[in-house]
Amino acid sequence: MKLIWKFNLVLSGIFLLAYVASAIVAYYVLQANAREEVLRTGRLMMEAASAARDYTTVHIKPLLETQLKYVFLPETIPAFAATEQFTELRKKHEDFGYKEATLNPTNPRDRASDWEADIVQVFRQSPTNKELIGERDTPTGRALYLARPIDVSSAACLVCHSTAEVAPKTMIDLYGSANGFGWKFQEVIGAQVVSVPMSVPIRRANETFRTFMLSLAFVFLATFVLLNVMLHMMVIRRVTRLAAIADQVSLGNLDAGEFKSKSKDEIGVLTEALARMKISLVQAMKMLE
């Protein structure tokens, strides 16, 4: 096998291993970055929901205390305010979701679905766990969910949710007396659940991956070609010339050509050695004559 083919075989193997390794690393890094981007969006949504809850508690509810004696206003409930805020958001971004998933809610729309109820149970069984992250398939594609526990942290909540007998009559008139009672102080009763679609970040990550791999393939191909040209110019062509002259000399043709080289590299040293060998051979032939 010729030297150029051996060189190309080794070089191809090195490039193939490097290409595969680069593909694996790039894919997992881009996928991890896409997931981290989705998670940052989820945490931002969660903080926005918490801000809406706090604003309602501090600024809205005190302004409507008098009216609450005559009519129950859901807008004074932090959970209702946060949910309504994200309902408006979903009009433009329907793939995003926010829910105050509760096992025994006053408002039926807050009732936890099966998978949300499982999240609440996790928080109940692990009181120190303050955040849960996971992925699930939805009709619109893969989605990442971020959940945080909702517990009865204030005794004031029990005024409305301990028993129907002590709950405000205006609330009973609006929601009835069947749901939303029996809560206990410091009990985990639900979870804030944010859902963020992963399709767009994942698609961008895949597009970036394809672009990167195509660019890397072009770089490898260009490098492969340039190395072959360099090898031919600096090694193969010079070695081929030396081999041709040496072959003629070995057959007795002492006029085949001169071993000349201006280079001081290894091939240049070899050329000078062959030139000296040829001179010695010529002198030996003359002595024999």
mmCIF file of C-alpha atoms in Angstrom:
data_model
loop_
_atom_site.group_PDB
_atom_site.id
_atom_site.type_symbol
_atom_site.label_atom_id
_atom_site.label_comp_id
_atom_site.label_asym_id
_atom_site.label_seq_id
_atom_site.Cartn_x
_atom_site.Cartn_y
_atom_site.Cartn_z
ATOM 1 C CA MET A 1 0.000 0.000 0.000
ATOM 2 C CA LYS A 2 1.338 3.415 -0.949
ATOM 3 C CA LEU A 3 2.327 5.922 1.704
ATOM 4 C CA ILE A 4 -0.395 8.368 0.668
ATOM 5 C CA TRP A 5 -3.088 5.720 1.141
ATOM 6 C CA LYS A 6 -1.728 4.739 4.547
ATOM 7 C CA PHE A 7 -1.668 8.392 5.544
ATOM 8 C CA ASN A 8 -5.234 8.944 4.322
ATOM 9 C CA LEU A 9 -6.456 5.805 6.080
ATOM 10 C CA VAL A 10 -5.008 6.903 9.424
ATOM 11 C CA LEU A 11 -6.154 10.488 8.922
ATOM 12 C CA SER A 12 -9.680 9.342 8.017
ATOM 13 C CA GLY A 13 -9.862 7.247 11.185
ATOM 14 C CA ILE A 14 -8.714 10.167 13.328
ATOM 15 C CA PHE A 15 -11.186 12.540 11.699
ATOM 16 C CA LEU A 16 -14.031 10.032 12.044
ATOM 17 C CA LEU A 17 -13.373 9.535 15.762
ATOM 18 C CA ALA A 18 -13.068 13.298 16.284
ATOM 19 C CA TYR A 19 -16.277 13.915 14.326
ATOM 20 C CA VAL A 20 -18.268 11.347 16.316
ATOM 21 C CA ALA A 21 -16.896 12.617 19.633
ATOM 22 C CA SER A 22 -17.674 16.209 18.664
ATOM 23 C CA ALA A 23 -21.197 15.217 17.634
ATOM 24 C CA ILE A 24 -21.879 13.491 20.956
ATOM 25 C CA VAL A 25 -20.510 16.356 23.046
ATOM 26 C CA ALA A 26 -22.192 19.073 20.975
ATOM 27 C CA TYR A 27 -25.567 17.311 21.015
ATOM 28 C CA TYR A 28 -25.682 16.852 24.768
ATOM 29 C CA VAL A 29 -24.389 20.358 25.472
ATOM 30 C CA LEU A 30 -26.961 21.956 23.155
ATOM 31 C CA GLN A 31 -29.779 19.822 24.554
ATOM 32 C CA ALA A 32 -28.731 20.711 28.115
ATOM 33 C CA ASN A 33 -28.622 24.413 27.214
ATOM 34 C CA ALA A 34 -32.082 24.180 25.641
ATOM 35 C CA ARG A 35 -33.484 22.529 28.761
ATOM 36 C CA GLU A 36 -31.794 25.140 30.956
ATOM 37 C CA GLU A 37 -33.369 27.883 28.830
ATOM 38 C CA VAL A 38 -36.815 26.326 29.324
ATOM 39 C CA LEU A 39 -36.168 25.979 33.049
ATOM 40 C CA ARG A 40 -35.176 29.652 33.327
ATOM 41 C CA THR A 41 -38.422 30.587 31.602
ATOM 42 C CA GLY A 42 -40.363 28.360 34.010
ATOM 43 C CA ARG A 43 -38.720 29.930 37.053
ATOM 44 C CA LEU A 44 -39.415 33.401 35.674
ATOM 45 C CA MET A 45 -43.087 32.477 35.258
ATOM 46 C CA MET A 46 -43.172 31.067 38.771
ATOM 47 C CA GLU A 47 -41.699 34.268 40.217
ATOM 48 C CA ALA A 48 -44.210 36.320 38.237
ATOM 49 C CA ALA A 49 -47.040 34.242 39.702
ATOM 50 C CA SER A 50 -45.672 34.672 43.216
ATOM 51 C CA ALA A 51 -45.368 38.412 42.632
ATOM 52 C CA ALA A 52 -49.019 38.546 41.547
ATOM 53 C CA ARG A 53 -50.039 36.642 44.683
ATOM 54 C CA ASP A 54 -48.056 38.951 46.966
ATOM 55 C CA TYR A 55 -49.368 42.092 45.265
ATOM 56 C CA THR A 56 -52.932 40.890 45.661
ATOM 57 C CA THR A 57 -52.436 40.117 49.344
ATOM 58 C CA VAL A 58 -50.674 43.384 50.187
ATOM 59 C CA HIS A 59 -52.390 45.912 47.928
ATOM 60 C CA ILE A 60 -55.697 44.610 46.540
ATOM 61 C CA LYS A 61 -57.339 42.732 49.385
ATOM 62 C CA PRO A 62 -57.054 45.583 51.967
ATOM 63 C CA LEU A 63 -58.788 47.951 49.554
ATOM 64 C CA LEU A 64 -61.784 45.636 49.214
ATOM 65 C CA GLU A 65 -62.245 44.531 52.824
ATOM 66 C CA THR A 66 -65.473 46.489 53.209
ATOM 67 C CA GLN A 67 -67.050 45.073 50.035
ATOM 68 C CA LEU A 68 -66.146 41.541 51.095
ATOM 69 C CA LYS A 69 -68.705 41.817 53.892
ATOM 70 C CA TYR A 70 -71.464 42.032 51.304
ATOM 71 C CA VAL A 71 -70.157 40.106 48.288
ATOM 72 C CA PHE A 72 -67.322 37.655 47.838
ATOM 73 C CA LEU A 73 -64.704 38.950 45.382
ATOM 74 C CA PRO A 74 -62.456 36.212 43.936
ATOM 75 C CA GLU A 75 -60.057 38.939 42.812
ATOM 76 C CA THR A 76 -58.934 39.308 46.425
ATOM 77 C CA ILE A 77 -57.667 35.711 46.492
ATOM 78 C CA PRO A 78 -53.937 35.464 45.613
ATOM 79 C CA ALA A 79 -54.356 32.153 43.773
ATOM 80 C CA PHE A 80 -57.202 33.574 41.679
ATOM 81 C CA ALA A 81 -55.163 36.661 40.755
ATOM 82 C CA ALA A 82 -52.132 34.642 39.654
ATOM 83 C CA THR A 83 -54.272 32.226 37.653
ATOM 84 C CA GLU A 84 -56.156 35.035 35.906
ATOM 85 C CA GLN A 85 -52.899 36.755 35.018
ATOM 86 C CA PHE A 86 -51.647 33.635 33.236
ATOM 87 C CA THR A 87 -55.028 33.079 31.615
ATOM 88 C CA GLU A 88 -54.459 36.387 29.837
ATOM 89 C CA LEU A 89 -50.941 35.304 28.933
ATOM 90 C CA ARG A 90 -52.224 32.073 27.378
ATOM 91 C CA LYS A 91 -54.322 34.039 24.890
ATOM 92 C CA LYS A 92 -51.070 34.746 23.046
ATOM 93 C CA HIS A 93 -48.964 31.834 24.297
ATOM 94 C CA GLU A 94 -51.380 28.948 24.607
ATOM 95 C CA ASP A 95 -48.643 26.330 25.069
ATOM 96 C CA PHE A 96 -47.621 27.849 28.397
ATOM 97 C CA GLY A 97 -49.528 26.873 31.506
ATOM 98 C CA TYR A 98 -49.931 27.840 35.130
ATOM 99 C CA LYS A 99 -52.154 26.208 37.677
ATOM 100 C CA GLU A 100 -52.597 26.287 41.430
ATOM 101 C CA ALA A 101 -53.328 22.573 41.503
ATOM 102 C CA THR A 102 -55.158 21.784 44.746
ATOM 103 C CA LEU A 103 -56.428 18.471 46.064
ATOM 104 C CA ASN A 104 -59.543 19.989 47.665
ATOM 105 C CA PRO A 105 -60.041 23.436 46.088
ATOM 106 C CA THR A 106 -62.816 25.933 46.630
ATOM 107 C CA ASN A 107 -62.800 26.830 42.936
ATOM 108 C CA PRO A 108 -63.370 23.657 40.841
ATOM 109 C CA ARG A 109 -61.009 24.850 38.103
ATOM 110 C CA ASP A 110 -58.096 24.496 40.550
ATOM 111 C CA ARG A 111 -58.700 20.800 41.177
ATOM 112 C CA ALA A 112 -55.512 18.818 40.558
ATOM 113 C CA SER A 113 -55.450 16.316 37.725
ATOM 114 C CA ASP A 114 -53.964 12.862 38.300
ATOM 115 C CA TRP A 115 -50.369 13.817 37.448
ATOM 116 C CA GLU A 116 -50.649 17.056 39.414
ATOM 117 C CA ALA A 117 -52.035 15.162 42.414
ATOM 118 C CA ASP A 118 -48.963 12.923 42.273
ATOM 119 C CA ILE A 119 -46.767 16.030 42.528
ATOM 120 C CA VAL A 120 -48.701 17.244 45.577
ATOM 121 C CA GLN A 121 -48.245 13.845 47.216
ATOM 122 C CA VAL A 122 -44.485 14.069 46.638
ATOM 123 C CA PHE A 123 -44.419 17.396 48.471
ATOM 124 C CA ARG A 124 -46.515 15.950 51.274
ATOM 125 C CA GLN A 125 -44.200 12.997 51.693
ATOM 126 C CA SER A 126 -41.054 15.158 51.461
ATOM 127 C CA PRO A 127 -41.698 18.402 53.365
ATOM 128 C CA THR A 128 -38.121 19.581 52.760
ATOM 129 C CA ASN A 129 -38.560 19.347 48.998
ATOM 130 C CA LYS A 130 -39.423 22.861 47.823
ATOM 131 C CA GLU A 131 -39.194 22.392 44.064
ATOM 132 C CA LEU A 132 -39.910 19.606 41.611
ATOM 133 C CA ILE A 133 -38.836 19.570 37.965
ATOM 134 C CA GLY A 134 -39.859 17.075 35.310
ATOM 135 C CA GLU A 135 -40.982 16.535 31.731
ATOM 136 C CA ARG A 136 -44.178 15.181 30.274
ATOM 137 C CA ASP A 137 -45.806 14.667 26.891
ATOM 138 C CA THR A 138 -48.690 16.962 26.006
ATOM 139 C CA PRO A 139 -50.955 17.194 22.925
ATOM 140 C CA THR A 140 -48.748 20.040 21.663
ATOM 141 C CA GLY A 141 -45.458 18.282 22.346
ATOM 142 C CA ARG A 142 -42.918 17.772 25.079
ATOM 143 C CA ALA A 143 -43.220 20.177 28.022
ATOM 144 C CA LEU A 144 -41.151 20.862 31.118
ATOM 145 C CA TYR A 145 -43.002 21.446 34.368
ATOM 146 C CA LEU A 146 -41.818 23.245 37.467
ATOM 147 C CA ALA A 147 -43.745 22.818 40.704
ATOM 148 C CA ARG A 148 -43.570 24.339 44.174
ATOM 149 C CA PRO A 149 -45.706 23.374 47.177
ATOM 150 C CA ILE A 150 -48.665 25.391 48.446
ATOM 151 C CA ASP A 151 -49.142 25.027 52.177
ATOM 152 C CA VAL A 152 -51.359 26.663 54.773
ATOM 153 C CA SER A 153 -48.693 28.983 56.129
ATOM 154 C CA SER A 154 -51.091 31.468 57.710
ATOM 155 C CA ALA A 155 -53.856 30.833 60.220
ATOM 156 C CA ALA A 156 -55.909 33.452 58.354
ATOM 157 C CA CYS A 157 -56.466 30.894 55.573
ATOM 158 C CA LEU A 158 -58.390 28.675 57.980
ATOM 159 C CA VAL A 159 -61.091 31.311 58.367
ATOM 160 C CA CYS A 160 -62.310 30.367 54.896
ATOM 161 C CA HIS A 161 -61.113 26.776 54.659
ATOM 162 C CA SER A 162 -61.453 25.072 58.044
ATOM 163 C CA THR A 163 -65.200 24.311 58.037
ATOM 164 C CA ALA A 164 -68.174 25.538 56.067
ATOM 165 C CA GLU A 165 -69.810 26.801 59.274
ATOM 166 C CA VAL A 166 -67.144 29.456 59.925
ATOM 167 C CA ALA A 167 -66.503 30.341 56.286
ATOM 168 C CA PRO A 168 -67.854 33.668 54.951
ATOM 169 C CA LYS A 169 -71.438 33.338 53.797
ATOM 170 C CA THR A 170 -70.649 35.266 50.634
ATOM 171 C CA MET A 171 -68.059 32.637 49.669
ATOM 172 C CA ILE A 172 -70.511 29.805 50.377
ATOM 173 C CA ASP A 173 -73.094 31.533 48.186
ATOM 174 C CA LEU A 174 -70.605 31.656 45.299
ATOM 175 C CA TYR A 175 -68.862 28.279 45.550
ATOM 176 C CA GLY A 176 -71.066 26.170 47.790
ATOM 177 C CA SER A 177 -70.113 24.233 50.918
ATOM 178 C CA ALA A 178 -68.969 20.955 49.375
ATOM 179 C CA ASN A 179 -65.333 21.793 48.551
ATOM 180 C CA GLY A 180 -62.390 23.711 49.918
ATOM 181 C CA PHE A 181 -62.734 22.820 53.602
ATOM 182 C CA GLY A 182 -60.902 20.654 56.084
ATOM 183 C CA TRP A 183 -57.535 22.311 55.524
ATOM 184 C CA LYS A 184 -55.041 22.181 58.383
ATOM 185 C CA PHE A 185 -52.344 24.593 59.465
ATOM 186 C CA GLN A 186 -48.975 23.988 57.722
ATOM 187 C CA GLU A 187 -50.510 21.238 55.586
ATOM 188 C CA VAL A 188 -49.506 20.979 51.920
ATOM 189 C CA ILE A 189 -52.813 21.364 50.102
ATOM 190 C CA GLY A 190 -51.573 21.812 46.530
ATOM 191 C CA ALA A 191 -48.797 22.947 44.225
ATOM 192 C CA GLN A 192 -48.035 25.820 41.910
ATOM 193 C CA VAL A 193 -47.361 24.146 38.574
ATOM 194 C CA VAL A 194 -45.816 25.940 35.608
ATOM 195 C CA SER A 195 -45.667 24.207 32.215
ATOM 196 C CA VAL A 196 -43.306 25.459 29.519
ATOM 197 C CA PRO A 197 -43.177 23.960 25.979
ATOM 198 C CA MET A 198 -39.812 22.536 24.969
ATOM 199 C CA SER A 199 -40.442 22.298 21.238
ATOM 200 C CA VAL A 200 -39.026 25.700 20.220
ATOM 201 C CA PRO A 201 -35.762 25.558 22.240
ATOM 202 C CA ILE A 202 -35.224 21.921 21.248
ATOM 203 C CA ARG A 203 -35.836 22.755 17.593
ATOM 204 C CA ARG A 204 -33.346 25.623 17.782
ATOM 205 C CA ALA A 205 -30.837 23.319 19.483
ATOM 206 C CA ASN A 206 -31.284 20.725 16.718
ATOM 207 C CA GLU A 207 -30.847 23.356 14.016
ATOM 208 C CA THR A 208 -27.704 24.647 15.712
ATOM 209 C CA PHE A 209 -26.440 21.072 15.995
ATOM 210 C CA ARG A 210 -26.972 20.416 12.283
ATOM 211 C CA THR A 211 -25.277 23.698 11.336
ATOM 212 C CA PHE A 212 -22.341 22.953 13.621
ATOM 213 C CA MET A 213 -21.894 19.420 12.289
ATOM 214 C CA LEU A 214 -22.067 20.580 8.656
ATOM 215 C CA SER A 215 -19.508 23.284 9.392
ATOM 216 C CA LEU A 216 -17.287 20.789 11.187
ATOM 217 C CA ALA A 217 -17.559 18.358 8.265
ATOM 218 C CA PHE A 218 -16.530 21.145 5.863
ATOM 219 C CA VAL A 219 -13.561 22.039 8.111
ATOM 220 C CA PHE A 220 -12.496 18.398 8.284
ATOM 221 C CA LEU A 221 -12.833 17.988 4.522
ATOM 222 C CA ALA A 222 -10.851 21.166 3.827
ATOM 223 C CA THR A 223 -8.187 20.082 6.319
ATOM 224 C CA PHE A 224 -8.065 16.618 4.725
ATOM 225 C CA VAL A 225 -7.540 18.094 1.267
ATOM 226 C CA LEU A 226 -4.931 20.622 2.412
ATOM 227 C CA LEU A 227 -2.984 17.952 4.315
ATOM 228 C CA ASN A 228 -2.980 15.743 1.218
ATOM 229 C CA VAL A 229 -1.735 18.613 -0.937
ATOM 230 C CA MET A 230 0.923 19.451 1.634
ATOM 231 C CA LEU A 231 1.955 15.798 1.935
ATOM 232 C CA HIS A 232 2.200 15.477 -1.848
ATOM 233 C CA MET A 233 4.219 18.676 -2.258
ATOM 234 C CA MET A 234 6.544 18.224 0.701
ATOM 235 C CA VAL A 235 6.962 14.457 0.914
ATOM 236 C CA ILE A 236 5.425 12.238 -1.775
ATOM 237 C CA ARG A 237 6.719 14.106 -4.824
ATOM 238 C CA ARG A 238 10.263 14.360 -3.439
ATOM 239 C CA VAL A 239 10.360 10.742 -2.250
ATOM 240 C CA THR A 240 8.987 9.553 -5.606
ATOM 241 C CA ARG A 241 11.761 11.428 -7.468
ATOM 242 C CA LEU A 242 14.427 9.997 -5.155
ATOM 243 C CA ALA A 243 13.000 6.490 -5.535
ATOM 244 C CA ALA A 244 12.984 6.769 -9.345
ATOM 245 C CA ILE A 245 16.622 7.914 -9.494
ATOM 246 C CA ALA A 246 17.706 5.307 -6.950
ATOM 247 C CA ASP A 247 15.933 2.607 -8.937
ATOM 248 C CA GLN A 248 17.768 3.593 -12.136
ATOM 249 C CA VAL A 249 21.100 3.735 -10.337
ATOM 250 C CA SER A 250 20.492 0.286 -8.843
ATOM 251 C CA LEU A 251 20.024 -1.017 -12.397
ATOM 252 C CA GLY A 252 23.401 0.396 -13.465
ATOM 253 C CA ASN A 253 22.225 3.637 -15.058
ATOM 254 C CA LEU A 254 24.598 6.068 -13.342
ATOM 255 C CA ASP A 255 23.448 8.932 -15.565
ATOM 256 C CA ALA A 256 19.840 8.701 -14.393
ATOM 257 C CA GLY A 257 20.015 11.992 -12.555
ATOM 258 C CA GLU A 258 21.486 13.832 -9.626
ATOM 259 C CA PHE A 259 20.387 13.629 -6.020
ATOM 260 C CA LYS A 260 19.870 17.327 -5.299
ATOM 261 C CA SER A 261 17.975 19.088 -2.538
ATOM 262 C CA LYS A 262 18.098 22.598 -1.093
ATOM 263 C CA SER A 263 16.096 21.565 1.942
ATOM 264 C CA LYS A 264 17.746 20.726 5.259
ATOM 265 C CA ASP A 265 14.889 18.555 6.529
ATOM 266 C CA GLU A 266 14.966 14.764 6.850
ATOM 267 C CA ILE A 267 14.354 14.228 3.129
ATOM 268 C CA GLY A 268 17.116 16.704 2.326
ATOM 269 C CA VAL A 269 19.501 14.743 4.560
ATOM 270 C CA LEU A 270 18.437 11.529 2.823
ATOM 271 C CA THR A 271 19.055 13.132 -0.584
ATOM 272 C CA GLU A 272 22.584 14.157 0.409
ATOM 273 C CA ALA A 273 23.266 10.635 1.700
ATOM 274 C CA LEU A 274 22.079 9.116 -1.576
ATOM 275 C CA ALA A 275 24.238 11.604 -3.509
ATOM 276 C CA ARG A 276 27.309 10.557 -1.518
ATOM 277 C CA MET A 277 26.392 6.918 -2.031
ATOM 278 C CA LYS A 278 26.139 7.464 -5.780
ATOM 279 C CA ILE A 279 29.541 9.188 -5.854
ATOM 280 C CA SER A 280 31.041 6.297 -3.925
ATOM 281 C CA LEU A 281 29.411 3.839 -6.307
ATOM 282 C CA VAL A 282 30.791 5.673 -9.352
ATOM 283 C CA GLN A 283 34.291 5.726 -7.890
ATOM 284 C CA ALA A 284 34.034 2.023 -7.057
ATOM 285 C CA MET A 285 32.952 1.225 -10.621
ATOM 286 C CA LYS A 286 35.925 3.195 -12.035
ATOM 287 C CA MET A 287 38.301 1.358 -9.764
ATOM 288 C CA LEU A 288 36.915 -1.960 -10.945
ATOM 289 C CA GLU A 289 37.507 -0.898 -14.537
#
